[in-house]
């Protein structure tokens, strides 16, 4: 049968506040989910792949962050359309039933680009260490950081420039029965410039955060704390563009008529 995410059927922790919209994040990474929820605030109730029944595994085989983000968003949007989910109306979560508003998928692909490594690890950031062994799946943060430090061991501080890049793809869920059509997708990007330190520092964040010091700061992302990171990060820059887009558009992400 059709899968429902009506607010009255959601766990209390996921029940949308009044006037929020449900945004499905195409990730299982709870660190990313937490960052996005914090940056977007109460305007959206953010669900993720962990909240959906057996969502498809998307192979990220594009040659760019934008390509991977777009592929994840479109494939998840089509899958939700095929299983018959209709996004709920959330203006009144106590009485809301299945509505006719268009649901939105947000996919993210992001990574670290190091100039001295010709832009690596880039789109392979999550499985950087595994590229050497051929092991399936992503590598641990410890393994990825160790490989990065090893490759940069002889690189002086002035040549350790790097940046985090994030690309977001916002896709409209096709109406049931139209999943074969190409969903409309908007792409938003953000960059945070900085440098790679010679030793990890800080216990916060995730990924390469302990090794990345953003420009204008003397502490790593892992030391700065979530509040500061969420103001200056690559993801916050991309989400700011997304917010601006949504303010100018209706709930579907499409331009409002004038």
PDB file of C-alpha atoms in Angstrom:
ATOM      1  CA  UNK A   1       0.000   0.000   0.000  1.00  0.00           C
ATOM      2  CA  UNK A   2       0.887   3.659  -0.153  1.00  0.00           C
ATOM      3  CA  UNK A   3       3.363   4.930   2.406  1.00  0.00           C
ATOM      4  CA  UNK A   4       2.115   7.864   4.473  1.00  0.00           C
ATOM      5  CA  UNK A   5       4.075  10.512   6.334  1.00  0.00           C
ATOM      6  CA  UNK A   6       1.024  12.387   7.566  1.00  0.00           C
ATOM      7  CA  UNK A   7       1.992  14.467  10.616  1.00  0.00           C
ATOM      8  CA  UNK A   8      -0.535  12.649  12.821  1.00  0.00           C
ATOM      9  CA  UNK A   9       1.349   9.403  12.056  1.00  0.00           C
ATOM     10  CA  UNK A  10       4.820  10.786  12.773  1.00  0.00           C
ATOM     11  CA  UNK A  11       6.648  10.129  16.043  1.00  0.00           C
ATOM     12  CA  UNK A  12       6.193  13.049  18.437  1.00  0.00           C
ATOM     13  CA  UNK A  13       9.833  14.033  17.957  1.00  0.00           C
ATOM     14  CA  UNK A  14       9.168  14.488  14.224  1.00  0.00           C
ATOM     15  CA  UNK A  15       5.747  16.155  14.419  1.00  0.00           C
ATOM     16  CA  UNK A  16       5.977  19.388  12.417  1.00  0.00           C
ATOM     17  CA  UNK A  17       5.385  22.655  14.267  1.00  0.00           C
ATOM     18  CA  UNK A  18       2.649  24.900  12.835  1.00  0.00           C
ATOM     19  CA  UNK A  19       3.438  26.323   9.389  1.00  0.00           C
ATOM     20  CA  UNK A  20       6.463  24.085   8.853  1.00  0.00           C
ATOM     21  CA  UNK A  21       6.975  21.943   5.782  1.00  0.00           C
ATOM     22  CA  UNK A  22       8.377  18.448   5.526  1.00  0.00           C
ATOM     23  CA  UNK A  23      11.719  18.286   3.747  1.00  0.00           C
ATOM     24  CA  UNK A  24      13.225  14.852   3.120  1.00  0.00           C
ATOM     25  CA  UNK A  25      17.018  14.786   3.281  1.00  0.00           C
ATOM     26  CA  UNK A  26      18.659  12.211   1.030  1.00  0.00           C
ATOM     27  CA  UNK A  27      21.227  11.108   3.594  1.00  0.00           C
ATOM     28  CA  UNK A  28      21.706   8.772   6.542  1.00  0.00           C
ATOM     29  CA  UNK A  29      24.495  10.928   7.969  1.00  0.00           C
ATOM     30  CA  UNK A  30      23.082  12.240  11.238  1.00  0.00           C
ATOM     31  CA  UNK A  31      25.837  14.859  11.482  1.00  0.00           C
ATOM     32  CA  UNK A  32      24.667  16.369   8.188  1.00  0.00           C
ATOM     33  CA  UNK A  33      21.028  16.109   9.253  1.00  0.00           C
ATOM     34  CA  UNK A  34      21.800  17.937  12.482  1.00  0.00           C
ATOM     35  CA  UNK A  35      23.641  20.733  10.685  1.00  0.00           C
ATOM     36  CA  UNK A  36      20.844  21.203   8.152  1.00  0.00           C
ATOM     37  CA  UNK A  37      18.130  21.178  10.837  1.00  0.00           C
ATOM     38  CA  UNK A  38      20.061  23.731  12.876  1.00  0.00           C
ATOM     39  CA  UNK A  39      20.618  26.056   9.924  1.00  0.00           C
ATOM     40  CA  UNK A  40      17.098  25.866   8.446  1.00  0.00           C
ATOM     41  CA  UNK A  41      15.351  26.143  11.806  1.00  0.00           C
ATOM     42  CA  UNK A  42      11.653  25.449  12.378  1.00  0.00           C
ATOM     43  CA  UNK A  43      10.551  26.370   8.889  1.00  0.00           C
ATOM     44  CA  UNK A  44      11.044  22.736   7.900  1.00  0.00           C
ATOM     45  CA  UNK A  45      10.583  19.414   9.616  1.00  0.00           C
ATOM     46  CA  UNK A  46      13.547  17.500   8.249  1.00  0.00           C
ATOM     47  CA  UNK A  47      13.263  13.756   7.771  1.00  0.00           C
ATOM     48  CA  UNK A  48      16.081  11.600   6.414  1.00  0.00           C
ATOM     49  CA  UNK A  49      16.600   8.174   4.864  1.00  0.00           C
ATOM     50  CA  UNK A  50      16.524   6.591   8.315  1.00  0.00           C
ATOM     51  CA  UNK A  51      12.875   7.662   8.590  1.00  0.00           C
ATOM     52  CA  UNK A  52      11.812   5.968   5.329  1.00  0.00           C
ATOM     53  CA  UNK A  53      11.062   2.285   4.680  1.00  0.00           C
ATOM     54  CA  UNK A  54      13.861   0.661   2.642  1.00  0.00           C
ATOM     55  CA  UNK A  55      14.798   3.667   0.473  1.00  0.00           C
ATOM     56  CA  UNK A  56      16.909   2.909  -2.603  1.00  0.00           C
ATOM     57  CA  UNK A  57      20.696   2.857  -2.446  1.00  0.00           C
ATOM     58  CA  UNK A  58      21.946   5.444  -4.913  1.00  0.00           C
ATOM     59  CA  UNK A  59      25.353   4.832  -6.492  1.00  0.00           C
ATOM     60  CA  UNK A  60      27.247   8.122  -6.442  1.00  0.00           C
ATOM     61  CA  UNK A  61      29.142   7.698  -9.699  1.00  0.00           C
ATOM     62  CA  UNK A  62      28.901  11.197 -11.153  1.00  0.00           C
ATOM     63  CA  UNK A  63      32.087  13.160 -11.801  1.00  0.00           C
ATOM     64  CA  UNK A  64      31.084  16.209  -9.759  1.00  0.00           C
ATOM     65  CA  UNK A  65      29.445  17.158  -6.475  1.00  0.00           C
ATOM     66  CA  UNK A  66      26.528  18.652  -8.413  1.00  0.00           C
ATOM     67  CA  UNK A  67      26.062  15.484 -10.444  1.00  0.00           C
ATOM     68  CA  UNK A  68      25.981  13.275  -7.351  1.00  0.00           C
ATOM     69  CA  UNK A  69      23.635  15.593  -5.442  1.00  0.00           C
ATOM     70  CA  UNK A  70      21.253  15.831  -8.385  1.00  0.00           C
ATOM     71  CA  UNK A  71      21.268  12.052  -8.903  1.00  0.00           C
ATOM     72  CA  UNK A  72      20.505  11.337  -5.232  1.00  0.00           C
ATOM     73  CA  UNK A  73      17.671  13.856  -5.135  1.00  0.00           C
ATOM     74  CA  UNK A  74      16.036  12.750  -8.388  1.00  0.00           C
ATOM     75  CA  UNK A  75      16.215   9.013  -7.669  1.00  0.00           C
ATOM     76  CA  UNK A  76      14.742   9.432  -4.183  1.00  0.00           C
ATOM     77  CA  UNK A  77      12.003  11.728  -5.510  1.00  0.00           C
ATOM     78  CA  UNK A  78      11.033   9.177  -8.162  1.00  0.00           C
ATOM     79  CA  UNK A  79      11.029   6.335  -5.615  1.00  0.00           C
ATOM     80  CA  UNK A  80       8.735   8.240  -3.245  1.00  0.00           C
ATOM     81  CA  UNK A  81       6.415   8.984  -6.143  1.00  0.00           C
ATOM     82  CA  UNK A  82       6.358   5.307  -7.154  1.00  0.00           C
ATOM     83  CA  UNK A  83       5.414   4.088  -3.658  1.00  0.00           C
ATOM     84  CA  UNK A  84       2.520   6.517  -3.640  1.00  0.00           C
ATOM     85  CA  UNK A  85       3.465   8.929  -0.887  1.00  0.00           C
ATOM     86  CA  UNK A  86       1.575  12.222  -0.876  1.00  0.00           C
ATOM     87  CA  UNK A  87       3.183  14.958   1.215  1.00  0.00           C
ATOM     88  CA  UNK A  88       1.082  16.096   4.167  1.00  0.00           C
ATOM     89  CA  UNK A  89      -0.192  19.584   4.739  1.00  0.00           C
ATOM     90  CA  UNK A  90       1.420  20.791   7.943  1.00  0.00           C
ATOM     91  CA  UNK A  91      -0.270  24.123   8.684  1.00  0.00           C
ATOM     92  CA  UNK A  92      -2.283  22.405  11.418  1.00  0.00           C
ATOM     93  CA  UNK A  93      -0.548  19.241  12.588  1.00  0.00           C
ATOM     94  CA  UNK A  94      -3.393  18.288  14.886  1.00  0.00           C
ATOM     95  CA  UNK A  95      -5.983  17.944  12.117  1.00  0.00           C
ATOM     96  CA  UNK A  96      -3.825  17.652   9.019  1.00  0.00           C
ATOM     97  CA  UNK A  97      -4.451  14.867   6.522  1.00  0.00           C
ATOM     98  CA  UNK A  98      -2.858  13.976   3.222  1.00  0.00           C
ATOM     99  CA  UNK A  99      -2.653  17.154   1.189  1.00  0.00           C
ATOM    100  CA  UNK A 100      -2.017  18.222  -2.347  1.00  0.00           C
ATOM    101  CA  UNK A 101       1.106  20.279  -1.751  1.00  0.00           C
ATOM    102  CA  UNK A 102       4.265  19.211  -3.525  1.00  0.00           C
ATOM    103  CA  UNK A 103       6.931  17.514  -1.427  1.00  0.00           C
ATOM    104  CA  UNK A 104      10.605  18.391  -1.566  1.00  0.00           C
ATOM    105  CA  UNK A 105      13.787  16.317  -1.493  1.00  0.00           C
ATOM    106  CA  UNK A 106      17.104  17.873  -0.503  1.00  0.00           C
ATOM    107  CA  UNK A 107      20.281  15.999  -1.415  1.00  0.00           C
ATOM    108  CA  UNK A 108      23.780  17.088  -0.532  1.00  0.00           C
ATOM    109  CA  UNK A 109      27.165  16.128  -1.821  1.00  0.00           C
ATOM    110  CA  UNK A 110      30.179  17.706  -0.269  1.00  0.00           C
ATOM    111  CA  UNK A 111      33.852  17.178   0.276  1.00  0.00           C
ATOM    112  CA  UNK A 112      37.297  18.578   0.726  1.00  0.00           C
ATOM    113  CA  UNK A 113      39.453  19.959  -2.093  1.00  0.00           C
ATOM    114  CA  UNK A 114      43.189  20.315  -1.392  1.00  0.00           C
ATOM    115  CA  UNK A 115      45.165  22.413  -3.860  1.00  0.00           C
ATOM    116  CA  UNK A 116      48.443  20.535  -3.314  1.00  0.00           C
ATOM    117  CA  UNK A 117      46.627  17.288  -4.222  1.00  0.00           C
ATOM    118  CA  UNK A 118      45.086  18.722  -7.397  1.00  0.00           C
ATOM    119  CA  UNK A 119      41.688  18.986  -5.759  1.00  0.00           C
ATOM    120  CA  UNK A 120      41.690  15.564  -4.070  1.00  0.00           C
ATOM    121  CA  UNK A 121      40.007  14.001  -2.230  1.00  0.00           C
ATOM    122  CA  UNK A 122      37.105  15.875  -3.848  1.00  0.00           C
ATOM    123  CA  UNK A 123      34.113  13.697  -4.708  1.00  0.00           C
ATOM    124  CA  UNK A 124      35.941  10.760  -3.106  1.00  0.00           C
ATOM    125  CA  UNK A 125      36.219  12.473   0.288  1.00  0.00           C
ATOM    126  CA  UNK A 126      34.078   9.944   2.165  1.00  0.00           C
ATOM    127  CA  UNK A 127      35.996   6.915   0.868  1.00  0.00           C
ATOM    128  CA  UNK A 128      39.414   8.481   0.374  1.00  0.00           C
ATOM    129  CA  UNK A 129      41.329   5.787   2.266  1.00  0.00           C
ATOM    130  CA  UNK A 130      39.249   2.979   0.756  1.00  0.00           C
ATOM    131  CA  UNK A 131      40.427   3.967  -2.721  1.00  0.00           C
ATOM    132  CA  UNK A 132      43.758   2.338  -1.853  1.00  0.00           C
ATOM    133  CA  UNK A 133      42.361  -0.939  -0.573  1.00  0.00           C
ATOM    134  CA  UNK A 134      39.332  -1.272  -2.828  1.00  0.00           C
ATOM    135  CA  UNK A 135      37.183  -1.895   0.263  1.00  0.00           C
ATOM    136  CA  UNK A 136      33.476  -1.258  -0.314  1.00  0.00           C
ATOM    137  CA  UNK A 137      31.692   1.616   1.355  1.00  0.00           C
ATOM    138  CA  UNK A 138      33.091   4.692   3.040  1.00  0.00           C
ATOM    139  CA  UNK A 139      36.274   4.843   5.088  1.00  0.00           C
ATOM    140  CA  UNK A 140      36.373   5.900   8.722  1.00  0.00           C
ATOM    141  CA  UNK A 141      37.220   9.510   9.547  1.00  0.00           C
ATOM    142  CA  UNK A 142      40.409   8.318  11.243  1.00  0.00           C
ATOM    143  CA  UNK A 143      41.555   6.470   8.113  1.00  0.00           C
ATOM    144  CA  UNK A 144      40.743   9.361   5.791  1.00  0.00           C
ATOM    145  CA  UNK A 145      42.490  11.909   7.997  1.00  0.00           C
ATOM    146  CA  UNK A 146      45.565   9.687   8.333  1.00  0.00           C
ATOM    147  CA  UNK A 147      45.845   9.345   4.556  1.00  0.00           C
ATOM    148  CA  UNK A 148      45.469  13.083   4.045  1.00  0.00           C
ATOM    149  CA  UNK A 149      48.217  13.867   6.563  1.00  0.00           C
ATOM    150  CA  UNK A 150      50.480  11.257   4.998  1.00  0.00           C
ATOM    151  CA  UNK A 151      50.087  12.735   1.508  1.00  0.00           C
ATOM    152  CA  UNK A 152      50.737  16.254   2.800  1.00  0.00           C
ATOM    153  CA  UNK A 153      53.615  15.313   5.077  1.00  0.00           C
ATOM    154  CA  UNK A 154      56.249  17.208   3.088  1.00  0.00           C
ATOM    155  CA  UNK A 155      53.975  20.076   1.997  1.00  0.00           C
ATOM    156  CA  UNK A 156      54.807  23.378   3.775  1.00  0.00           C
ATOM    157  CA  UNK A 157      52.149  25.394   5.548  1.00  0.00           C
ATOM    158  CA  UNK A 158      51.904  28.049   2.831  1.00  0.00           C
ATOM    159  CA  UNK A 159      50.943  25.408   0.275  1.00  0.00           C
ATOM    160  CA  UNK A 160      48.303  23.595   2.343  1.00  0.00           C
ATOM    161  CA  UNK A 161      45.369  25.653   1.003  1.00  0.00           C
ATOM    162  CA  UNK A 162      42.064  23.795   0.832  1.00  0.00           C
ATOM    163  CA  UNK A 163      38.341  24.326   0.790  1.00  0.00           C
ATOM    164  CA  UNK A 164      35.207  22.489   1.750  1.00  0.00           C
ATOM    165  CA  UNK A 165      32.630  22.513  -1.043  1.00  0.00           C
ATOM    166  CA  UNK A 166      28.944  21.657  -0.721  1.00  0.00           C
ATOM    167  CA  UNK A 167      26.343  21.319  -3.449  1.00  0.00           C
ATOM    168  CA  UNK A 168      22.644  20.978  -2.586  1.00  0.00           C
ATOM    169  CA  UNK A 169      20.025  19.694  -5.014  1.00  0.00           C
ATOM    170  CA  UNK A 170      16.391  20.542  -4.277  1.00  0.00           C
ATOM    171  CA  UNK A 171      13.978  18.341  -6.188  1.00  0.00           C
ATOM    172  CA  UNK A 172      10.208  18.307  -6.384  1.00  0.00           C
ATOM    173  CA  UNK A 173       8.590  14.922  -5.761  1.00  0.00           C
ATOM    174  CA  UNK A 174       6.628  14.002  -8.909  1.00  0.00           C
ATOM    175  CA  UNK A 175       2.915  13.427  -8.474  1.00  0.00           C
ATOM    176  CA  UNK A 176       2.052   9.699  -8.176  1.00  0.00           C
ATOM    177  CA  UNK A 177       1.921   8.119 -11.613  1.00  0.00           C
ATOM    178  CA  UNK A 178       4.337  10.610 -13.182  1.00  0.00           C
ATOM    179  CA  UNK A 179       7.591   9.231 -11.762  1.00  0.00           C
ATOM    180  CA  UNK A 180       9.039   8.661 -15.238  1.00  0.00           C
ATOM    181  CA  UNK A 181       9.140  12.405 -15.857  1.00  0.00           C
ATOM    182  CA  UNK A 182      12.248  14.426 -15.031  1.00  0.00           C
ATOM    183  CA  UNK A 183      11.645  16.145 -11.672  1.00  0.00           C
ATOM    184  CA  UNK A 184      12.467  19.825 -11.521  1.00  0.00           C
ATOM    185  CA  UNK A 185      15.744  20.333  -9.657  1.00  0.00           C
ATOM    186  CA  UNK A 186      17.493  23.449  -8.387  1.00  0.00           C
ATOM    187  CA  UNK A 187      21.185  23.396  -7.407  1.00  0.00           C
ATOM    188  CA  UNK A 188      22.879  25.579  -4.760  1.00  0.00           C
ATOM    189  CA  UNK A 189      26.574  25.595  -3.912  1.00  0.00           C
ATOM    190  CA  UNK A 190      28.718  26.877  -1.066  1.00  0.00           C
ATOM    191  CA  UNK A 191      32.455  27.032  -0.347  1.00  0.00           C
ATOM    192  CA  UNK A 192      34.522  27.572   2.788  1.00  0.00           C
ATOM    193  CA  UNK A 193      38.194  28.379   2.197  1.00  0.00           C
ATOM    194  CA  UNK A 194      40.917  27.420   4.647  1.00  0.00           C
ATOM    195  CA  UNK A 195      44.010  25.299   5.163  1.00  0.00           C
ATOM    196  CA  UNK A 196      45.003  21.830   6.328  1.00  0.00           C
ATOM    197  CA  UNK A 197      46.871  21.715   9.621  1.00  0.00           C
ATOM    198  CA  UNK A 198      49.707  19.285  10.350  1.00  0.00           C
ATOM    199  CA  UNK A 199      47.986  17.661  13.333  1.00  0.00           C
ATOM    200  CA  UNK A 200      44.308  17.088  14.186  1.00  0.00           C
ATOM    201  CA  UNK A 201      42.750  19.202  16.928  1.00  0.00           C
ATOM    202  CA  UNK A 202      39.343  19.384  18.556  1.00  0.00           C
ATOM    203  CA  UNK A 203      36.719  16.797  19.354  1.00  0.00           C
ATOM    204  CA  UNK A 204      33.706  18.289  17.593  1.00  0.00           C
ATOM    205  CA  UNK A 205      32.441  18.034  14.054  1.00  0.00           C
ATOM    206  CA  UNK A 206      33.109  15.072  11.791  1.00  0.00           C
ATOM    207  CA  UNK A 207      35.055  14.053   8.716  1.00  0.00           C
ATOM    208  CA  UNK A 208      38.077  16.255   8.056  1.00  0.00           C
ATOM    209  CA  UNK A 209      36.982  18.930  10.562  1.00  0.00           C
ATOM    210  CA  UNK A 210      39.912  18.334  12.987  1.00  0.00           C
ATOM    211  CA  UNK A 211      42.388  19.105  10.178  1.00  0.00           C
ATOM    212  CA  UNK A 212      40.662  22.106   8.568  1.00  0.00           C
ATOM    213  CA  UNK A 213      41.191  25.658   9.798  1.00  0.00           C
ATOM    214  CA  UNK A 214      38.876  28.105   8.003  1.00  0.00           C
ATOM    215  CA  UNK A 215      40.309  31.371   6.713  1.00  0.00           C
ATOM    216  CA  UNK A 216      40.230  34.113   9.342  1.00  0.00           C
ATOM    217  CA  UNK A 217      40.337  31.679  12.266  1.00  0.00           C
ATOM    218  CA  UNK A 218      43.123  30.054  14.246  1.00  0.00           C
ATOM    219  CA  UNK A 219      41.169  26.996  15.320  1.00  0.00           C
ATOM    220  CA  UNK A 220      39.922  23.984  13.394  1.00  0.00           C
ATOM    221  CA  UNK A 221      36.303  23.326  12.513  1.00  0.00           C
ATOM    222  CA  UNK A 222      36.352  20.649  15.228  1.00  0.00           C
ATOM    223  CA  UNK A 223      37.379  23.262  17.821  1.00  0.00           C
ATOM    224  CA  UNK A 224      35.100  26.097  16.773  1.00  0.00           C
ATOM    225  CA  UNK A 225      31.859  24.451  17.842  1.00  0.00           C
ATOM    226  CA  UNK A 226      28.616  23.866  15.972  1.00  0.00           C
ATOM    227  CA  UNK A 227      27.254  27.400  16.334  1.00  0.00           C
ATOM    228  CA  UNK A 228      30.279  29.056  14.730  1.00  0.00           C
ATOM    229  CA  UNK A 229      30.719  26.337  12.124  1.00  0.00           C
ATOM    230  CA  UNK A 230      27.079  26.635  11.086  1.00  0.00           C
ATOM    231  CA  UNK A 231      27.621  30.347  10.405  1.00  0.00           C
ATOM    232  CA  UNK A 232      30.662  29.980   8.147  1.00  0.00           C
ATOM    233  CA  UNK A 233      30.633  26.459   6.720  1.00  0.00           C
ATOM    234  CA  UNK A 234      30.281  25.435   3.083  1.00  0.00           C
ATOM    235  CA  UNK A 235      26.945  23.818   3.936  1.00  0.00           C
ATOM    236  CA  UNK A 236      25.631  26.976   5.605  1.00  0.00           C
ATOM    237  CA  UNK A 237      26.636  29.012   2.543  1.00  0.00           C
ATOM    238  CA  UNK A 238      24.726  26.640   0.253  1.00  0.00           C
ATOM    239  CA  UNK A 239      21.743  26.561   2.622  1.00  0.00           C
ATOM    240  CA  UNK A 240      21.669  30.369   2.717  1.00  0.00           C
ATOM    241  CA  UNK A 241      21.223  30.347  -1.062  1.00  0.00           C
ATOM    242  CA  UNK A 242      18.510  27.708  -0.647  1.00  0.00           C
ATOM    243  CA  UNK A 243      16.739  29.860   1.969  1.00  0.00           C
ATOM    244  CA  UNK A 244      16.832  32.875  -0.334  1.00  0.00           C
ATOM    245  CA  UNK A 245      15.372  30.762  -3.124  1.00  0.00           C
ATOM    246  CA  UNK A 246      12.557  29.471  -0.917  1.00  0.00           C
ATOM    247  CA  UNK A 247      11.705  32.954   0.333  1.00  0.00           C
ATOM    248  CA  UNK A 248      11.155  34.028  -3.284  1.00  0.00           C
ATOM    249  CA  UNK A 249       9.196  30.913  -4.186  1.00  0.00           C
ATOM    250  CA  UNK A 250       6.201  28.957  -3.011  1.00  0.00           C
ATOM    251  CA  UNK A 251       6.288  25.674  -1.055  1.00  0.00           C
ATOM    252  CA  UNK A 252       7.096  23.652  -4.160  1.00  0.00           C
ATOM    253  CA  UNK A 253      10.338  25.515  -4.753  1.00  0.00           C
ATOM    254  CA  UNK A 254       8.908  26.862  -8.029  1.00  0.00           C
ATOM    255  CA  UNK A 255       8.674  30.595  -8.747  1.00  0.00           C
ATOM    256  CA  UNK A 256       5.496  32.221  -7.495  1.00  0.00           C
ATOM    257  CA  UNK A 257       3.304  33.926 -10.049  1.00  0.00           C
ATOM    258  CA  UNK A 258       3.311  37.721 -10.041  1.00  0.00           C
TER     259      UNK A 258
END
